Short mmCIF file of C-alpha atoms in Angstrom, two decimals:
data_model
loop_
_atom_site.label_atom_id
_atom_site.label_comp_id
_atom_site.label_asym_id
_atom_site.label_seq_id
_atom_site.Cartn_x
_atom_site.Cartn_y
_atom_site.Cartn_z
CA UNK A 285 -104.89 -7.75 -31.38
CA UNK A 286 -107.55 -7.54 -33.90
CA UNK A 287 -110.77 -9.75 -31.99
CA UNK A 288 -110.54 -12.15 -35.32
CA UNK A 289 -107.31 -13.32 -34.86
CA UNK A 290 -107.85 -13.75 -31.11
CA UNK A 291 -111.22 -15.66 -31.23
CA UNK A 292 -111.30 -17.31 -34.28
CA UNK A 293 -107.11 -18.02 -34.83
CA UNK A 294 -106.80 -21.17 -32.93
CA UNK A 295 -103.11 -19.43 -32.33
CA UNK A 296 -102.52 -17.81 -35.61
CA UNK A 297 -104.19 -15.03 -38.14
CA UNK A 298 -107.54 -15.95 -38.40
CA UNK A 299 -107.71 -16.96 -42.09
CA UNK A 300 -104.75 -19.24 -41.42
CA UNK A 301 -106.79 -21.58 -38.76
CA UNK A 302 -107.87 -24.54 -40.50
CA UNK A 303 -111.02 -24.90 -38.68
CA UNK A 304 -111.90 -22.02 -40.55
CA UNK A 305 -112.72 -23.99 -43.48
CA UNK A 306 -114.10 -26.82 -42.34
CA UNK A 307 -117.76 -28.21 -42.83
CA UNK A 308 -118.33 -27.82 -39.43
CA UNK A 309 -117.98 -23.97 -39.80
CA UNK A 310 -119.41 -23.65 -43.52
CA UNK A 311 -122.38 -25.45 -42.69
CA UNK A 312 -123.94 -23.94 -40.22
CA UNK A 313 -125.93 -21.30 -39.12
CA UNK A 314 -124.83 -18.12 -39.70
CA UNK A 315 -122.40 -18.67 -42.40
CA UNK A 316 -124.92 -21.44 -44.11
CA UNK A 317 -126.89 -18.52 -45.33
CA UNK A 318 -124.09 -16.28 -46.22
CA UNK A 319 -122.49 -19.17 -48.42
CA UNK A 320 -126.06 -20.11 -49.92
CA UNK A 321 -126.80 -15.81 -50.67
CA UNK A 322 -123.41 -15.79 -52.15
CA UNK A 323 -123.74 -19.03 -54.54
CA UNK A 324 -126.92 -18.55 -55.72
CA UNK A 325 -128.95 -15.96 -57.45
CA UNK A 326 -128.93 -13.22 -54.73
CA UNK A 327 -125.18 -12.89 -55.02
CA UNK A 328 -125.61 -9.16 -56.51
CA UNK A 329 -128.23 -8.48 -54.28
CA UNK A 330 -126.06 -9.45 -50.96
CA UNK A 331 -123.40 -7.70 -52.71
CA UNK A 332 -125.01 -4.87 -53.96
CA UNK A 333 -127.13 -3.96 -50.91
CA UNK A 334 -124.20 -2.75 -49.04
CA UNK A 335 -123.46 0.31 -51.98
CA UNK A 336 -127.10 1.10 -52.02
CA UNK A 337 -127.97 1.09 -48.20
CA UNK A 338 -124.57 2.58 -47.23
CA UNK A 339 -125.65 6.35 -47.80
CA UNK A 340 -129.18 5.74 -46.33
CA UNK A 341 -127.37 4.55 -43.23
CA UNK A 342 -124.99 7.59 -43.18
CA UNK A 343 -126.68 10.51 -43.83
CA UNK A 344 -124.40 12.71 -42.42
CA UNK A 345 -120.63 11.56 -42.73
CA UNK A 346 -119.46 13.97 -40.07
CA UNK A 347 -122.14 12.58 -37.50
CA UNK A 348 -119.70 9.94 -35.04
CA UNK A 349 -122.86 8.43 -33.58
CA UNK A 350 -124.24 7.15 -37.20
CA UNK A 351 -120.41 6.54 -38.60
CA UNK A 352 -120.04 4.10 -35.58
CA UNK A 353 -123.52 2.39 -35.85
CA UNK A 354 -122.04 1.74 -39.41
CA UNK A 355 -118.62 0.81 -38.66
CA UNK A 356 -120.09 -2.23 -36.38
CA UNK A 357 -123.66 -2.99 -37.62
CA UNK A 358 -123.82 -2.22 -41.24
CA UNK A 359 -121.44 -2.74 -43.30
CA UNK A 360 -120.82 -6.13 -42.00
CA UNK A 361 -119.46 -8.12 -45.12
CA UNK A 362 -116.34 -7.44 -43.97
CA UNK A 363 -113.09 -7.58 -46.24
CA UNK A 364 -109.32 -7.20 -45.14
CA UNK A 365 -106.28 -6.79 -46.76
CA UNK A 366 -103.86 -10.10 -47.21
CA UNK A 367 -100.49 -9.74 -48.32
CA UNK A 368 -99.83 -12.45 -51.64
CA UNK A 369 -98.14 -14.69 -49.61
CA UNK A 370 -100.78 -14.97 -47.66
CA UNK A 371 -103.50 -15.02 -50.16
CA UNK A 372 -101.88 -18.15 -51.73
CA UNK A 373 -102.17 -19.98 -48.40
CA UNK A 374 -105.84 -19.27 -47.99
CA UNK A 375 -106.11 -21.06 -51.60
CA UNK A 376 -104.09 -23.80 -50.37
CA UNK A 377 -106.36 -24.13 -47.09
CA UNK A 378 -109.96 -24.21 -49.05
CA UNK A 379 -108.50 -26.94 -51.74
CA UNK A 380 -107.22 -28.64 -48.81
CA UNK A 381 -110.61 -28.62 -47.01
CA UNK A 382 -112.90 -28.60 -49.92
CA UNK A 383 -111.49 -29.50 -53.45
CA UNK A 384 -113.63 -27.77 -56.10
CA UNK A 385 -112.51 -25.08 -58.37
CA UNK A 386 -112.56 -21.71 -57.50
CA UNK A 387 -115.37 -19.23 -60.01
CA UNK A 388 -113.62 -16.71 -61.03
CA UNK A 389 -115.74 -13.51 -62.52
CA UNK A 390 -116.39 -10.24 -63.05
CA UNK A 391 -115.60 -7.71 -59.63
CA UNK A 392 -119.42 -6.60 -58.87
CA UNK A 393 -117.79 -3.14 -58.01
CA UNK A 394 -116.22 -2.57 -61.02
CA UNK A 395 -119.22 -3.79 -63.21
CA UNK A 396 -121.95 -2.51 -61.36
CA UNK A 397 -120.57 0.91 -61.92
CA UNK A 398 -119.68 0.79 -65.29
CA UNK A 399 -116.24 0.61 -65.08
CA UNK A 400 -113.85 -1.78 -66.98
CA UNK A 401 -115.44 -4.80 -66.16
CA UNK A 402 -112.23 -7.32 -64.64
CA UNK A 403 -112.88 -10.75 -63.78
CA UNK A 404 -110.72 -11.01 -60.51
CA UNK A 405 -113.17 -12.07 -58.08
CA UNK A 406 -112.66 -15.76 -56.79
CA UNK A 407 -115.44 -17.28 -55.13
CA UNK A 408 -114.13 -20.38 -53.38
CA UNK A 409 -115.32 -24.01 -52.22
CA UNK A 410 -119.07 -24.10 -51.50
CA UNK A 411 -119.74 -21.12 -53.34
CA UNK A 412 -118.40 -22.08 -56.56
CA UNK A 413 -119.68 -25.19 -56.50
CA UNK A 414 -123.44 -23.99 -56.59
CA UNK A 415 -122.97 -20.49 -58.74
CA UNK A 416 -122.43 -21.60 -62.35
CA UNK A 417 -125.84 -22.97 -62.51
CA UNK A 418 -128.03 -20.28 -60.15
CA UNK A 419 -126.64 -17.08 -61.64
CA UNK A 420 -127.18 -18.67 -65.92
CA UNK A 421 -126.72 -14.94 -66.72
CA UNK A 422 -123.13 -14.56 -65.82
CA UNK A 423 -121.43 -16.01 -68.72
CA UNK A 424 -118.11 -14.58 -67.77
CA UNK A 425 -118.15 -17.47 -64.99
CA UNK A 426 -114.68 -19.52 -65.54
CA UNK A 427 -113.60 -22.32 -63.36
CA UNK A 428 -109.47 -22.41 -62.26
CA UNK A 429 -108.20 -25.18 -59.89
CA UNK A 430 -105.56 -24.92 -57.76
CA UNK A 431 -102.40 -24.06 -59.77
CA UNK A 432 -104.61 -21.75 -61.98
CA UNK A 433 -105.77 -19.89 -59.12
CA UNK A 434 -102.67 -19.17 -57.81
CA UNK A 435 -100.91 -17.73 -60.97
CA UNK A 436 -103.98 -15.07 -60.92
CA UNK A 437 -103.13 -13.70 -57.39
CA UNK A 438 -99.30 -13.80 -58.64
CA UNK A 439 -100.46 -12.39 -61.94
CA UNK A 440 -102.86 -9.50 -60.24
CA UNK A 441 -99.75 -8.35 -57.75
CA UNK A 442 -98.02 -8.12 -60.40
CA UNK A 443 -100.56 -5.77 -61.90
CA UNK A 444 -100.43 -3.56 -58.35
CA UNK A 445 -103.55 -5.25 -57.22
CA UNK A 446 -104.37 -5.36 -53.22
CA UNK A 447 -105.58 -8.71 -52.02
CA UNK A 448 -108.60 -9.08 -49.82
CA UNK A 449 -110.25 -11.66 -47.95
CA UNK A 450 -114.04 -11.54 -47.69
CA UNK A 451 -116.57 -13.34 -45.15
CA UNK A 452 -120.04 -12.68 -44.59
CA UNK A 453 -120.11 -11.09 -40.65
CA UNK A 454 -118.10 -12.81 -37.88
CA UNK A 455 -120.12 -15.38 -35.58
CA UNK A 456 -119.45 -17.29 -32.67
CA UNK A 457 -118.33 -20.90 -34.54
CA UNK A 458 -115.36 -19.44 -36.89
CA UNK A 459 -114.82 -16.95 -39.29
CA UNK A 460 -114.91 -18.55 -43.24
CA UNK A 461 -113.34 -17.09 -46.09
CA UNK A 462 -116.19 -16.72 -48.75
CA UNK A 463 -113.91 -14.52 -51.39
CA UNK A 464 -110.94 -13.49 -52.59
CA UNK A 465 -110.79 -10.39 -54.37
CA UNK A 466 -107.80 -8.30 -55.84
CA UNK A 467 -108.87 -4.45 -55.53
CA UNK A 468 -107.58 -1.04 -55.79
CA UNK A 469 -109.80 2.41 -54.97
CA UNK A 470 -111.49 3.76 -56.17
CA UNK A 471 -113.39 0.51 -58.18
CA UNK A 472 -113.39 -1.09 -54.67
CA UNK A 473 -116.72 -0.37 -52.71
CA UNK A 474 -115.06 -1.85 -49.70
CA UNK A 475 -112.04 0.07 -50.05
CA UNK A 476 -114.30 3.01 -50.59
CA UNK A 477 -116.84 2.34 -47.86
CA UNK A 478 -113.79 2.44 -45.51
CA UNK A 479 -112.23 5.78 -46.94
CA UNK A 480 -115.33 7.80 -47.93
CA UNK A 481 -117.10 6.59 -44.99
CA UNK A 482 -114.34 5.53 -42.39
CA UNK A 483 -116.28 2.29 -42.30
CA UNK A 484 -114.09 -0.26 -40.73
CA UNK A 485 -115.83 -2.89 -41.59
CA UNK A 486 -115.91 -2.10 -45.48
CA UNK A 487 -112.04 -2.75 -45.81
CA UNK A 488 -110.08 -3.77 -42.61
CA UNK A 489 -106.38 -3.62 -42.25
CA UNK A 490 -104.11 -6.48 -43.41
CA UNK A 491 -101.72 -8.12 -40.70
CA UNK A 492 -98.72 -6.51 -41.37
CA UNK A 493 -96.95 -3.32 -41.76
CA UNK A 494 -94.53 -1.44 -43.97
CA UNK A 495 -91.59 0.08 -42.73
CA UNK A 496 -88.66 2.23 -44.64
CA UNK A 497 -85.26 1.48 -44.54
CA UNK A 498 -83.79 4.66 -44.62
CA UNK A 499 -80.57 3.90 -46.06
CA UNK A 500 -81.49 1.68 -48.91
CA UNK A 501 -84.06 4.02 -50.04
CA UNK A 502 -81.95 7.38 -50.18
CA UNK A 503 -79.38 5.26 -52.02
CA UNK A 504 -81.82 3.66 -53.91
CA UNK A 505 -84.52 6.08 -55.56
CA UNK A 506 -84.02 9.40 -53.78
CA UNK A 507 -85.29 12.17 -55.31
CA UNK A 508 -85.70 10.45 -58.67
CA UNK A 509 -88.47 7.56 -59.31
CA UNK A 510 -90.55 6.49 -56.07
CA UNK A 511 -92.81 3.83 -57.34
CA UNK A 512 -93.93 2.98 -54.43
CA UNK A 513 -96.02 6.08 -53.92
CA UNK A 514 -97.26 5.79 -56.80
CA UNK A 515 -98.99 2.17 -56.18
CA UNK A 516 -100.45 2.69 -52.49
CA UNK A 517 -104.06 3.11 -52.33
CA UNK A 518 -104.28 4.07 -49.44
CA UNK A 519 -102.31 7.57 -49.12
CA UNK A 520 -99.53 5.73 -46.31
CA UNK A 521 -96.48 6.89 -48.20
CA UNK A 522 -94.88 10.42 -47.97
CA UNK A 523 -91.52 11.24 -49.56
CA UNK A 524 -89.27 14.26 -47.37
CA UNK A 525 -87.34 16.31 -50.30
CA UNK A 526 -84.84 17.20 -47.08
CA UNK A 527 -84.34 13.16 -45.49
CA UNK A 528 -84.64 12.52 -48.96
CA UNK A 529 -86.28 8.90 -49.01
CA UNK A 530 -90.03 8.02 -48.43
CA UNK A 531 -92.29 7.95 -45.22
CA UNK A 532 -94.70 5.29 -44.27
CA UNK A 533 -97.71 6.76 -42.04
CA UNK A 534 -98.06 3.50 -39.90
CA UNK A 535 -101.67 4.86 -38.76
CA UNK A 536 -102.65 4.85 -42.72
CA UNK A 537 -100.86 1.31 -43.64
CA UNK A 538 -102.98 -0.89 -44.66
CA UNK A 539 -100.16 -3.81 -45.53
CA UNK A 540 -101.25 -4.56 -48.60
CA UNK A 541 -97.01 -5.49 -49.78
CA UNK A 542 -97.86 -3.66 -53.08
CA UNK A 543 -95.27 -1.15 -52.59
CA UNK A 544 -93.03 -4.20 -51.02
CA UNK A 545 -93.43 -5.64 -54.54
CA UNK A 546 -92.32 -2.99 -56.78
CA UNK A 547 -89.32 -1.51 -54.53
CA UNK A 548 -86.26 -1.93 -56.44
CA UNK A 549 -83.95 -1.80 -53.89
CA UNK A 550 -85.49 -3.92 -51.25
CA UNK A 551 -86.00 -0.81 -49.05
CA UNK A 552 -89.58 -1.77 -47.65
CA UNK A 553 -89.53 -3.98 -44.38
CA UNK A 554 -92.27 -6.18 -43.46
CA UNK A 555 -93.18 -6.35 -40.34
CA UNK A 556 -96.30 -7.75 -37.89
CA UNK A 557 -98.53 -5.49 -37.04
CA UNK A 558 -98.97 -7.11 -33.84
CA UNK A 559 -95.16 -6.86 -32.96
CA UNK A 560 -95.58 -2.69 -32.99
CA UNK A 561 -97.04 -1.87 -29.49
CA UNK A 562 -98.91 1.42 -31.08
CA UNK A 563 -100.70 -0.36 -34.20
CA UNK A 564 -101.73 -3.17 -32.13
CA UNK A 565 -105.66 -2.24 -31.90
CA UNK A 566 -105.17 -0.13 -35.50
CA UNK A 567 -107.31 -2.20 -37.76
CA UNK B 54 -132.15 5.86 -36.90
CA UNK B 55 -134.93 6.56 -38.98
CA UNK B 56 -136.50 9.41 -36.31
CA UNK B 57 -133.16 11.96 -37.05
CA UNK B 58 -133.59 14.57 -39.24
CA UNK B 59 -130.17 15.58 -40.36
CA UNK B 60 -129.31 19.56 -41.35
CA UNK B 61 -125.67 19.22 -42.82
CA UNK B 62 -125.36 20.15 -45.96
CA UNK B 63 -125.19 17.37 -48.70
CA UNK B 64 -127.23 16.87 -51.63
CA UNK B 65 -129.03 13.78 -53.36
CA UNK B 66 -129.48 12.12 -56.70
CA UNK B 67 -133.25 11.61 -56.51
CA UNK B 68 -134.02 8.44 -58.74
CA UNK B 69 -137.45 8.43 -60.49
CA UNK B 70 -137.73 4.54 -61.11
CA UNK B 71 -141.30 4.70 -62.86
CA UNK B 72 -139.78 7.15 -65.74
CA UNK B 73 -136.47 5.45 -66.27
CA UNK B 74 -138.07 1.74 -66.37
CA UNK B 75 -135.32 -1.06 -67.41
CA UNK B 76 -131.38 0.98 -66.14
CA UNK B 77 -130.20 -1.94 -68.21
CA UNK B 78 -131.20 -0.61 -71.32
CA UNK B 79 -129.54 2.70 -70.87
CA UNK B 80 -127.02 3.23 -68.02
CA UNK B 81 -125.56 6.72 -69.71
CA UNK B 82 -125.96 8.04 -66.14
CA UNK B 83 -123.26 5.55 -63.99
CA UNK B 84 -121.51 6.43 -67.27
CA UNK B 85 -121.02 9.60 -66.99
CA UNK B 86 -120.59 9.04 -63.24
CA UNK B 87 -117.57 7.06 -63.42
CA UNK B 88 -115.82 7.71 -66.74
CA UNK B 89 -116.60 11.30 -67.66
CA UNK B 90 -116.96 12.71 -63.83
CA UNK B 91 -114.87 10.38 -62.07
CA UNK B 92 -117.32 10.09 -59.14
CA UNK B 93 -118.33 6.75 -59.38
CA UNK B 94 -121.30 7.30 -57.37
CA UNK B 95 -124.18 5.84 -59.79
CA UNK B 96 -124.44 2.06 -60.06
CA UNK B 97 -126.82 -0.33 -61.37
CA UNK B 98 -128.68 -3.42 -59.13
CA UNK B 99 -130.99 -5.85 -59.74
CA UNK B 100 -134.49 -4.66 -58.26
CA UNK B 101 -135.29 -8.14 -57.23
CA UNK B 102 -133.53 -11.53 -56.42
CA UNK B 103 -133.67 -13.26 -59.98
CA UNK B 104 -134.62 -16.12 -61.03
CA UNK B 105 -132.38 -18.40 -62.49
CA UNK B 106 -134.49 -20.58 -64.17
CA UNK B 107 -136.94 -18.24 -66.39
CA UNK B 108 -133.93 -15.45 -66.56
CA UNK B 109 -131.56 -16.30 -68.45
CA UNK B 110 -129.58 -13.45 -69.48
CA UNK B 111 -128.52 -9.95 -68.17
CA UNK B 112 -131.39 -8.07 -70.59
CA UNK B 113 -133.88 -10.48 -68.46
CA UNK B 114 -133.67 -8.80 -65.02
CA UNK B 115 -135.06 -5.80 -63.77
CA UNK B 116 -132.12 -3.12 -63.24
CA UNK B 117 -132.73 0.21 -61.03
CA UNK B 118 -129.76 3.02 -60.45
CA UNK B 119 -128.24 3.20 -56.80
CA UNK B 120 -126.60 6.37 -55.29
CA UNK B 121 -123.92 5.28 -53.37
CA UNK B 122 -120.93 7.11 -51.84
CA UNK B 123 -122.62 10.40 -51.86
CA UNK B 124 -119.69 11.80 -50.12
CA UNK B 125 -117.74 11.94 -53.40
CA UNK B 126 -120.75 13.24 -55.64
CA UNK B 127 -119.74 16.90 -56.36
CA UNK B 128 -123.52 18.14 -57.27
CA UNK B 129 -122.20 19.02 -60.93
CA UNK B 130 -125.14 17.50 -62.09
CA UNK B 131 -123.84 15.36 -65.56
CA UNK B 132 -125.72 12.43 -64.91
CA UNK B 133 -128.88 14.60 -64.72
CA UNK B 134 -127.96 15.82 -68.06
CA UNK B 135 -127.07 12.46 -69.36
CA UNK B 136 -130.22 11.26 -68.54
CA UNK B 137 -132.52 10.93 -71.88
CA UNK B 138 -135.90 10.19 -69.74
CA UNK B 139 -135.75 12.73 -67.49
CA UNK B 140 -135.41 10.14 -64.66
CA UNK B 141 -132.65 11.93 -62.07
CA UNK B 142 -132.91 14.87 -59.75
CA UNK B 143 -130.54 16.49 -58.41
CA UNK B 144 -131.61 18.08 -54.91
CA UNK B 145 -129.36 20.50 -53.20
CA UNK B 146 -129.35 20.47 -49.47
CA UNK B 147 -131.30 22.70 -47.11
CA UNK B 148 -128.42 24.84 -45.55
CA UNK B 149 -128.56 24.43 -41.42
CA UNK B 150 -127.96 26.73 -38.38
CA UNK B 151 -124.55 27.67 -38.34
CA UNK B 152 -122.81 25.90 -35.79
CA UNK B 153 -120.80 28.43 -34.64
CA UNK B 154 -123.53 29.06 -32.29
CA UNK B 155 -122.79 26.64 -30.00
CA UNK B 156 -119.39 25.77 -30.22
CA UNK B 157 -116.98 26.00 -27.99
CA UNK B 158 -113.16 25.05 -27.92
CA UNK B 159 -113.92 21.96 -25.90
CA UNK B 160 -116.52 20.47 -27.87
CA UNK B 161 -115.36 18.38 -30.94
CA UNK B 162 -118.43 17.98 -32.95
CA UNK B 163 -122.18 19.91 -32.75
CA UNK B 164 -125.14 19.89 -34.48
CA UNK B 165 -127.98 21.48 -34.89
CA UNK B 166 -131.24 19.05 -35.67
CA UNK B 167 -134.42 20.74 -37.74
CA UNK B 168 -135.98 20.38 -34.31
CA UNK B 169 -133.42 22.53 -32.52
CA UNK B 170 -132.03 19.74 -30.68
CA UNK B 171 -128.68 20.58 -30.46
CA UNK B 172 -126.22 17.46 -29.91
CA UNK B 173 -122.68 17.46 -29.08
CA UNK B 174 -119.79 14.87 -28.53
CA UNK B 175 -119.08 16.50 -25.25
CA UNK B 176 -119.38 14.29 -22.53
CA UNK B 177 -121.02 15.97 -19.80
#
């Protein structure tokens, strides 16, 4: 089991433990600083820093030595990939703890390389409370409480958007949520980091898995529309012109539920990773 | 880190920050980069924290171009082109030893440092 969910789950998936959000956690030292970078002005330089340092630090993709020093050191603003449902608890936990309106604004990855600026990133609790007046630039800034927040996830999976959870580096105290982002590659720079780079740490894999029920989807799609290929970002799902329905590569799922979402025929199981023996350590 | 000298091929997007001055105030590079190439590999960031309270808006801060995510850049060269001051350079790669050399079905990965160091997965 991935060494978040074991340390810092109190018995669940780490972004479900409550302590997670408490002031105990978000106040001190390490996340303190993380929180303060990320709600003040230096957001797009914590941000940013990762894109521009990441091909310094890997000169030479095919060089395992340097991809590892990455994996672990690096790229440590670490993001993973929630399912809705689960995204929508992880709003319910930070009002719970801390009730202030989440920011929501532009993606950095998306506007930072010119490409349709979106304003789906939610910064939440401590961080939004400090970034509308540090970052006067960033007019885009709009507040949504609780309700609001949560028709935007609902509203971006409907748009075939992955979910991600984003915290500054894990530490021995707990693990806080510091973002929530909806993403899709190539805009993503985590999502990218991880498949340009095989940088774990860019983009980590969510806590579940897909898998294919045969029957439903022969019956369903078959040869004819498969929209769930056509919404994975990450390259998991194969279709087989002779079984006729598609494939999930478990080693390539990252759980994101966006093909979940669009199936038509309810074909897509969902399943914890942690219940499949092989996928276990596959993060 | 730093010490390695690395042979593989790839090549670079050299960014000449004194000619280009203020990315803000042009950015036809990252566009070509992302909408006309489709390598999103050309971004812009702020060349120092700002400061809230005597920058206001975007036009206020000082912007430089990143290369990022090299691995996708294609070395086709547009955003050199794109450029109006003349501030990108596109430098191919010195081409290394062939590897061939030294490997053997056993070893995954080798390589061949400017030094001559040759390194290896192997464990031995």
């Amino acid at each position: 089991m991935c060494r978040y969910c074991v340390e810092y789950g109190g018995g669940t998936k780490w972004y479900l433990n409550p302590n997670n959000y408490s002031a105990a956690v978000q106040t001190a030292t390490p996340h303190k600083e993380g929180i303060a970078a990320l709600g003040g002005a230096g957001k797009n330089t914590f941000e940013m820093n990762i894109a521009a340092g990441a091909d310094g630090a890997v000169p030479d993709v095919n060089y395992p030595d340097t991809v590892n020093m990455v994996l672990e050191n690096v790229l440590n603003h670490a993001g993973q990939v929630v399912p809705i449902e689960d995204a929508l608890k992880v709003v319910d936990l930070t009002f719970d703890s801390y009730n202030v309106d989440f920011v929501k604004q532009h993606c950095t990855c998306r506007k930072y390389f010119n490409m349709e600026p979106l304003e789906v990133c939610l910064y939440i609790g401590r961080i939004a409370e400090t970034s509308g007046e540090s970052r006067p630039w960033e007019k885009d800034q709009k507040r949504l409480n609780r309700e609001q927040v949560k028709d935007h996830l609902r509203a971006m999976s409907k748009a075939n958007m992955v979910h991600s959870l984003w915290h500054g580096g894990v530490a021995t105290d707990g693990v806080p949520v510091l973002a929530i982002c909806s993403c899709v590659y190539p805009d993503c720079m985590g999502i990218r980091a991880r498949e340009v780079y095989g940088a774990m740490n860019g983009m980590r894999k969510g806590e579940y898995v897909a898998r294919i029920d045969p029957e439903k989807c022969r019956e369903g799609c078959g040869s004819t529309a498969k929209q769930c290929m056509g919404v994975c970002n990450f390259g998991s799902l194969r279709f087989s012109p002779t079984h006729q329905h598609v494939f999930v590569v478990p080693q390539r799922c990252f759980g994101c539920a966006t093909c979940r979402n669009v199936c038509p025929y309810d074909a897509i199981e969902w399943l914890e990773r942690t219940s499949i023996p092989a996928l276990v350590d596959e993060w | 880190m730093a010490d390695y000298k690395y042979t593989t091929a790839r090549h670079q997007i050299k960014y000449n920050k004194e000619k280009c001055g203020n990315a803000y105030e042009c950015l036809k590079c990252a566009d070509v980069a992302t909408k006309k190439v489709g390598c999103c590999c050309l971004g812009w960031m702020n060349s120092s924290e700002p400061d809230p309270k005597t920058q206001k808006r975007y036009e206020d801060i000082d912007w430089n171009i990143i290369t990022s995510f090299m691995p996708d850049c294609i070395g086709c060269g547009e955003c050199v082109k794109a450029c109006p001051k003349d501030a990108l350079e596109l430098v191919l790669a010195e081409p290394r030893d062939p590897a061939s050399k030294i490997q053997r079905s056993d070893i995954v990965y080798c390589y061949t440092l400017k030094d001559g160091t040759k390194i290896s997965t192997r464990d031995s």
